[in-house]
């Protein structure tokens, strides 16, 4: 053991950097962060705006470059090729081996391939990190047509990026609706119609069968499952991501789909933790999947791993589910449980603006009336208010009465909570109290 504990973190994404920051706050340990992707931490969720010309790279860095030496966080730009747990050291692609006392694996994900014939062609790319963006930039210069396969969040991001440069895009979705495994049918339809308004050639029930190449090995067309041939010069594959764990093969650290961890993010090897996208829970928390590849959970993982390394054990007990995204002009938020199909014993209410792309869905338990979750499209609600409703088991009538407390749409935006209350009463027959008027006395 070295005199000062040396904590090494593989990966400078949100999970790894959150861990580094909080270890520094809670200790005097030596901290080293290794990443081959970039010199510094950047906002991965804003990558699309680089391509669209709305931001420059330095805008994506939450911290100035002086932040790292000032906080004694050493940064190493290199790729980790191998983890030797017996020797407690990392083998790098270019640099000298790095020893550690405690290790955090926060290696993130990589975009998943589909195994289609011809998908190894040039100008076939997914979107996860900086190197992917650079490849997309190089492959889409001057092209006339692009195809994106995959009906999830990244697929829409990539379609919007290409659309911003005037490149016609066909978006192939295998399911019968957009993100149909997550969104209830009405929300899936709203988003699908919104994409079509932006001239995205959205095709449901359409699968990819084959990628055809020209003499130079570039994409020249794709063939769908129905045998249709679509000429294109770029193919985006956005069918999901998978934990980036190939470099751990043979290390002795137990893996399955991801690095297996307990509720304290401990792996099968003493002194080695794993957090973020690359993790698979041995026992998922109630209502959660074994692998959670979401920015918000990565940040929480990082915070808890830091506490555990700093001698303040803290188990992962996540609160209500939360996620957010943007479909061109429509913002999306979900708090709590809003499944694509209504479970037995639950009920829900859906409201949609007659002309605008705005909608809300409330979900509750039929018998008890306890609020379970909300979907929002084109409307913003405060996270702390929605979470409190869920955690405290607030009755649905009370939630509807208090909706205005959650809304934080920008000033001068129209708000529709009163219309929503009226529609809720008409549809469900449940009684909702009106908003109390405030009386002001001057003088």
XYZ file of C-alpha atoms in Angstrom:
443
model
C 0.000 0.000 0.000
C 1.327 3.396 -0.963
C 1.421 6.106 1.730
C -1.418 8.010 0.093
C -4.236 5.910 -1.323
C -4.323 6.142 -5.104
C -7.813 5.970 -6.635
C -7.836 5.440 -10.390
C -10.981 6.006 -12.439
C -11.410 4.577 -15.934
C -13.659 6.957 -17.862
C -14.256 10.711 -17.707
C -18.024 10.710 -18.294
C -20.644 11.894 -15.836
C -20.269 8.851 -13.545
C -16.467 8.900 -13.366
C -16.135 12.654 -12.968
C -18.876 12.841 -10.322
C -16.957 10.188 -8.389
C -13.665 12.091 -8.785
C -15.176 15.382 -7.604
C -16.769 13.865 -4.529
C -13.723 11.781 -3.594
C -11.762 15.013 -3.651
C -14.366 16.672 -1.412
C -14.253 13.767 1.025
C -10.559 12.847 1.087
C -6.971 13.758 0.364
C -6.443 10.683 -1.834
C -4.447 10.834 -5.021
C -6.970 10.710 -7.911
C -6.216 9.788 -11.533
C -8.825 9.769 -14.312
C -8.005 7.923 -17.542
C -9.875 8.430 -20.820
C -8.863 7.886 -24.417
C -11.901 9.746 -25.718
C -11.162 13.322 -24.670
C -8.782 15.424 -22.626
C -11.534 16.701 -20.370
C -15.035 15.907 -19.205
C -17.688 17.225 -21.570
C -21.477 17.071 -21.802
C -22.160 13.998 -23.912
C -25.856 14.856 -24.158
C -25.002 18.050 -26.047
C -22.852 16.385 -28.735
C -25.560 16.854 -31.361
C -25.320 20.639 -31.058
C -21.680 20.554 -32.213
C -22.732 18.942 -35.468
C -25.646 21.357 -35.817
C -23.328 24.339 -35.395
C -25.174 25.665 -32.353
C -22.245 25.124 -29.983
C -18.480 24.833 -30.049
C -16.597 22.138 -28.165
C -15.480 24.451 -25.350
C -19.161 25.188 -24.644
C -19.631 21.513 -23.740
C -17.042 21.550 -20.947
C -18.719 22.251 -17.577
C -15.360 23.036 -15.949
C -12.503 25.283 -17.008
C -9.219 23.499 -17.703
C -7.654 24.932 -14.519
C -10.278 23.090 -12.425
C -8.428 19.760 -12.636
C -4.940 20.743 -11.401
C -6.464 23.045 -8.785
C -8.427 20.094 -7.375
C -5.480 17.710 -7.767
C -7.295 15.425 -10.182
C -4.725 13.998 -12.589
C -5.951 13.436 -16.146
C -4.410 10.819 -18.442
C -5.477 10.617 -22.076
C -5.064 6.987 -23.098
C -7.042 3.795 -23.585
C -6.975 1.068 -20.952
C -6.135 -2.217 -22.665
C -6.084 -4.505 -19.665
C -6.770 -4.630 -15.925
C -4.369 -6.769 -13.873
C -6.112 -7.208 -10.546
C -3.357 -9.300 -8.922
C -0.762 -6.614 -9.599
C -3.363 -3.839 -9.047
C -2.341 -2.042 -12.195
C -3.734 -0.953 -15.547
C -2.050 -1.605 -18.875
C -2.470 1.338 -21.241
C -2.325 1.378 -25.027
C 0.443 3.969 -25.183
C 1.633 4.895 -21.718
C 3.313 3.193 -18.792
C 1.284 0.885 -16.511
C -0.629 2.754 -13.807
C -0.875 1.218 -10.314
C -3.921 1.689 -8.136
C -5.064 1.010 -4.604
C -8.735 1.298 -5.481
C -10.202 1.264 -8.961
C -13.474 2.630 -10.345
C -14.565 1.334 -13.729
C -16.753 3.966 -15.379
C -16.060 3.002 -18.974
C -19.521 3.834 -20.331
C -21.138 2.257 -23.370
C -20.613 1.825 -27.073
C -23.240 1.810 -29.800
C -24.631 -1.590 -30.650
C -24.421 -3.154 -34.100
C -27.203 -5.266 -35.561
C -25.187 -7.889 -37.437
C -26.711 -7.013 -40.818
C -24.949 -8.043 -44.039
C -22.764 -5.164 -45.239
C -22.957 -3.077 -42.044
C -19.157 -2.941 -41.936
C -19.237 -0.527 -44.884
C -17.636 2.883 -44.638
C -20.146 5.605 -43.709
C -22.044 3.314 -41.321
C -21.894 4.805 -37.828
C -23.604 5.005 -34.475
C -23.514 7.948 -32.072
C -22.099 7.741 -28.569
C -18.865 9.710 -28.205
C -16.559 12.251 -29.792
C -14.927 9.764 -32.157
C -18.372 8.769 -33.437
C -19.245 12.399 -34.066
C -16.003 12.946 -35.972
C -16.728 9.885 -38.123
C -20.282 11.094 -38.817
C -18.927 14.522 -39.711
C -16.506 13.018 -42.232
C -19.037 10.585 -43.708
C -21.896 13.023 -44.254
C -20.055 15.825 -46.043
C -21.777 16.449 -49.359
C -24.120 13.453 -49.230
C -27.608 13.547 -50.739
C -29.504 11.058 -48.580
C -29.232 9.332 -45.178
C -31.023 6.472 -43.476
C -31.223 5.998 -39.716
C -32.356 2.707 -38.237
C -33.718 2.558 -34.683
C -36.764 4.091 -33.007
C -35.287 5.457 -29.790
C -33.914 8.743 -28.471
C -30.564 8.637 -30.287
C -32.305 7.878 -33.584
C -34.278 11.112 -33.366
C -31.162 13.046 -32.337
C -29.251 11.756 -35.349
C -32.194 12.461 -37.665
C -32.385 16.046 -36.350
C -28.629 16.493 -36.802
C -28.747 15.379 -40.437
C -31.922 17.374 -41.079
C -30.198 20.516 -39.772
C -27.774 20.260 -42.707
C -30.530 19.790 -45.246
C -29.867 16.063 -45.677
C -33.104 14.118 -46.351
C -33.515 11.371 -43.732
C -35.488 8.141 -43.685
C -35.953 6.844 -40.125
C -36.692 3.118 -40.015
C -38.577 1.864 -36.961
C -39.208 -1.849 -36.592
C -42.209 -1.355 -34.262
C -45.639 -0.037 -35.228
C -45.102 3.271 -33.402
C -42.294 5.539 -32.307
C -40.542 4.235 -29.141
C -43.551 1.968 -28.697
C -41.867 -0.097 -26.002
C -41.699 2.960 -23.739
C -44.396 5.449 -24.798
C -48.150 4.755 -24.604
C -49.813 4.859 -28.044
C -51.046 8.472 -27.864
C -47.617 9.888 -26.960
C -45.950 7.688 -29.599
C -48.378 9.062 -32.196
C -47.811 12.673 -31.135
C -44.039 12.329 -31.426
C -44.317 10.492 -34.743
C -46.527 13.220 -36.214
C -44.119 15.867 -34.920
C -41.214 14.187 -36.709
C -43.198 14.096 -39.938
C -43.884 17.843 -39.622
C -40.112 18.246 -39.758
C -40.063 16.251 -43.006
C -38.493 13.133 -41.537
C -39.464 10.134 -43.668
C -40.653 8.066 -40.725
C -41.373 4.428 -41.574
C -42.941 2.108 -39.010
C -42.985 -1.695 -39.253
C -39.830 -1.412 -41.319
C -36.690 -3.399 -40.621
C -33.233 -3.301 -42.145
C -32.244 -6.349 -44.132
C -28.999 -5.508 -45.921
C -26.484 -2.729 -46.520
C -25.188 -2.425 -50.072
C -21.770 -0.940 -50.838
C -20.200 0.772 -53.821
C -16.763 -0.091 -55.270
C -15.067 2.078 -52.630
C -16.771 0.220 -49.791
C -19.130 3.076 -48.963
C -22.850 2.719 -48.423
C -24.799 3.179 -51.636
C -28.178 1.755 -50.576
C -29.994 -0.239 -47.930
C -32.632 -2.914 -48.439
C -35.592 -3.173 -46.068
C -37.293 -6.324 -44.846
C -39.986 -5.758 -47.483
C -37.369 -5.750 -50.206
C -37.473 -2.005 -50.843
C -34.159 -0.510 -51.886
C -33.408 2.992 -50.539
C -30.433 4.756 -52.109
C -28.322 6.563 -49.485
C -24.724 7.469 -48.735
C -24.886 7.249 -44.932
C -26.460 4.785 -42.530
C -26.899 5.621 -38.853
C -27.353 2.649 -36.510
C -29.171 3.671 -33.325
C -30.613 0.437 -31.968
C -29.217 0.958 -28.494
C -25.924 0.826 -26.617
C -24.093 -1.902 -24.736
C -21.679 -1.723 -21.784
C -18.078 -1.074 -22.808
C -16.437 -3.989 -21.013
C -14.423 -5.891 -23.650
C -11.135 -4.727 -22.111
C -12.049 -6.549 -18.877
C -11.967 -9.975 -20.514
C -9.599 -12.245 -18.618
C -9.214 -9.775 -15.747
C -11.065 -11.914 -13.214
C -13.701 -9.193 -12.698
C -17.057 -10.892 -13.079
C -19.205 -9.632 -15.936
C -22.409 -10.564 -17.705
C -24.067 -7.938 -19.921
C -22.157 -5.405 -17.803
C -19.814 -5.394 -14.818
C -21.690 -7.144 -12.027
C -21.976 -5.036 -8.869
C -23.782 -5.112 -5.542
C -25.766 -2.210 -4.104
C -22.499 -0.519 -3.057
C -21.100 -0.782 -6.611
C -18.497 -3.321 -5.492
C -17.423 -5.809 -8.154
C -16.327 -9.391 -7.559
C -12.762 -8.162 -6.909
C -11.941 -6.409 -3.656
C -11.070 -2.738 -4.120
C -12.623 -2.556 -7.598
C -15.888 -0.652 -8.133
C -17.937 -0.084 -11.261
C -20.487 2.665 -11.997
C -22.468 4.209 -14.827
C -23.464 2.701 -18.167
C -21.093 -0.270 -17.905
C -22.755 -1.630 -14.745
C -25.184 -4.499 -14.277
C -26.853 -4.859 -10.870
C -26.763 -8.326 -9.331
C -30.071 -7.443 -7.641
C -31.780 -4.550 -9.426
C -33.574 -2.081 -7.157
C -37.387 -2.495 -7.165
C -38.856 -1.405 -10.492
C -35.458 -0.919 -12.124
C -33.743 -2.848 -14.922
C -30.397 -4.610 -14.367
C -28.651 -2.123 -16.696
C -29.549 1.597 -16.489
C -27.814 3.640 -19.172
C -29.115 7.067 -18.272
C -27.174 10.249 -17.485
C -29.045 10.848 -14.212
C -28.327 7.398 -12.787
C -24.659 7.683 -13.769
C -24.361 10.855 -11.729
C -25.932 9.163 -8.704
C -23.654 6.145 -9.097
C -20.630 8.453 -9.028
C -21.755 10.197 -5.874
C -22.378 6.926 -4.010
C -19.136 5.301 -5.167
C -17.240 8.301 -3.795
C -18.947 7.924 -0.410
C -18.134 4.229 -0.295
C -14.473 4.800 -1.123
C -14.269 7.612 1.429
C -15.478 5.331 4.218
C -19.108 6.432 4.346
C -20.961 3.351 3.076
C -24.051 4.220 1.054
C -26.222 1.713 -0.802
C -27.976 2.510 -4.073
C -31.627 3.189 -3.280
C -32.872 5.266 -6.184
C -35.945 7.439 -5.908
C -38.713 7.635 -8.517
C -37.629 7.112 -12.106
C -36.861 10.241 -14.086
C -35.779 10.821 -17.648
C -35.954 13.638 -20.157
C -35.289 14.155 -23.848
C -36.122 16.393 -26.772
C -37.808 15.432 -30.033
C -36.963 18.366 -32.303
C -39.134 21.109 -30.685
C -40.956 18.948 -28.154
C -39.470 18.410 -24.707
C -40.232 15.136 -22.941
C -40.183 14.379 -19.232
C -41.241 11.314 -17.294
C -41.457 11.014 -13.512
C -42.243 7.706 -11.854
C -44.015 4.756 -13.465
C -45.671 5.419 -16.816
C -45.635 2.124 -18.725
C -46.484 1.789 -22.410
C -49.444 -0.410 -21.496
C -51.707 0.006 -18.485
C -51.109 -2.677 -15.825
C -54.030 -4.379 -14.156
C -55.242 -2.438 -11.124
C -53.921 0.893 -12.396
C -55.681 3.715 -14.188
C -54.561 6.686 -16.263
C -55.730 9.967 -17.727
C -54.442 11.522 -20.959
C -54.823 15.119 -22.071
C -53.562 16.548 -25.350
C -53.820 20.090 -26.639
C -56.131 20.214 -29.677
C -53.653 22.112 -31.853
C -50.231 22.190 -30.191
C -47.806 19.333 -29.581
C -48.418 19.304 -25.836
C -49.699 16.418 -23.748
C -49.849 15.049 -20.215
C -50.582 11.579 -18.854
C -51.215 10.849 -15.172
C -51.038 7.317 -13.757
C -52.425 6.099 -10.413
C -53.443 2.977 -8.529
C -57.112 2.228 -9.096
C -58.078 1.180 -5.582
C -55.955 3.434 -3.415
C -55.832 6.386 -5.794
C -52.088 6.758 -5.133
C -50.248 8.739 -7.800
C -47.623 6.644 -9.672
C -46.228 8.870 -12.407
C -46.597 11.424 -15.177
C -45.563 11.770 -18.824
C -45.124 15.288 -20.176
C -44.676 16.421 -23.771
C -44.197 20.125 -24.451
C -44.885 20.979 -20.785
C -42.316 21.290 -17.989
C -42.974 20.128 -14.441
C -40.661 20.464 -11.450
C -38.875 17.250 -10.492
C -39.019 17.857 -6.729
C -42.798 18.388 -6.774
C -43.541 15.277 -8.859
C -41.183 13.126 -6.799
C -42.795 14.284 -3.579
C -46.232 13.337 -4.897
C -44.955 9.860 -5.758
C -42.958 9.242 -2.591
C -45.737 10.443 -0.277
C -48.457 8.463 -2.092
C -50.497 11.581 -2.814
C -54.019 10.808 -4.077
C -54.631 11.517 -7.735
C -57.382 14.099 -7.020
C -54.972 16.088 -4.873
C -52.250 15.852 -7.544
C -54.615 17.218 -10.190
C -55.672 20.013 -7.825
C -51.996 20.950 -7.320
C -50.773 20.644 -10.911
C -50.119 24.382 -11.176
C -47.503 24.058 -8.404
C -45.403 21.778 -10.583
C -45.512 23.762 -13.820
C -42.359 25.749 -14.584
C -42.899 26.632 -18.214
C -41.205 29.913 -19.130
C -42.961 33.166 -18.367
C -45.663 34.165 -20.875
C -46.155 30.558 -21.988
C -49.775 29.500 -21.890
C -50.579 27.119 -19.067
C -53.393 24.578 -19.291
C -53.815 23.204 -15.783
C -57.417 24.444 -15.511
C -58.358 22.795 -18.820
C -56.625 19.631 -17.661
C -58.612 19.594 -14.391
C -61.895 19.980 -16.272
C -61.005 17.197 -18.694
C -59.881 14.958 -15.819
C -63.227 15.347 -14.023
C -65.188 14.717 -17.230
C -63.212 11.597 -18.146
C -62.812 9.983 -14.737
C -65.801 11.281 -12.733
C -63.433 12.082 -9.875
C -63.916 15.334 -7.976
C -61.147 17.898 -8.172
C -61.077 21.097 -6.179
C -60.372 24.368 -7.916
C -57.330 26.443 -7.293
C -57.753 28.736 -4.312
C -57.747 32.419 -5.177
C -55.302 34.663 -3.410
C -56.575 37.949 -2.068
C -54.107 40.766 -1.680
C -54.641 43.721 0.654
C -52.724 46.878 -0.114
C -52.130 49.823 2.106
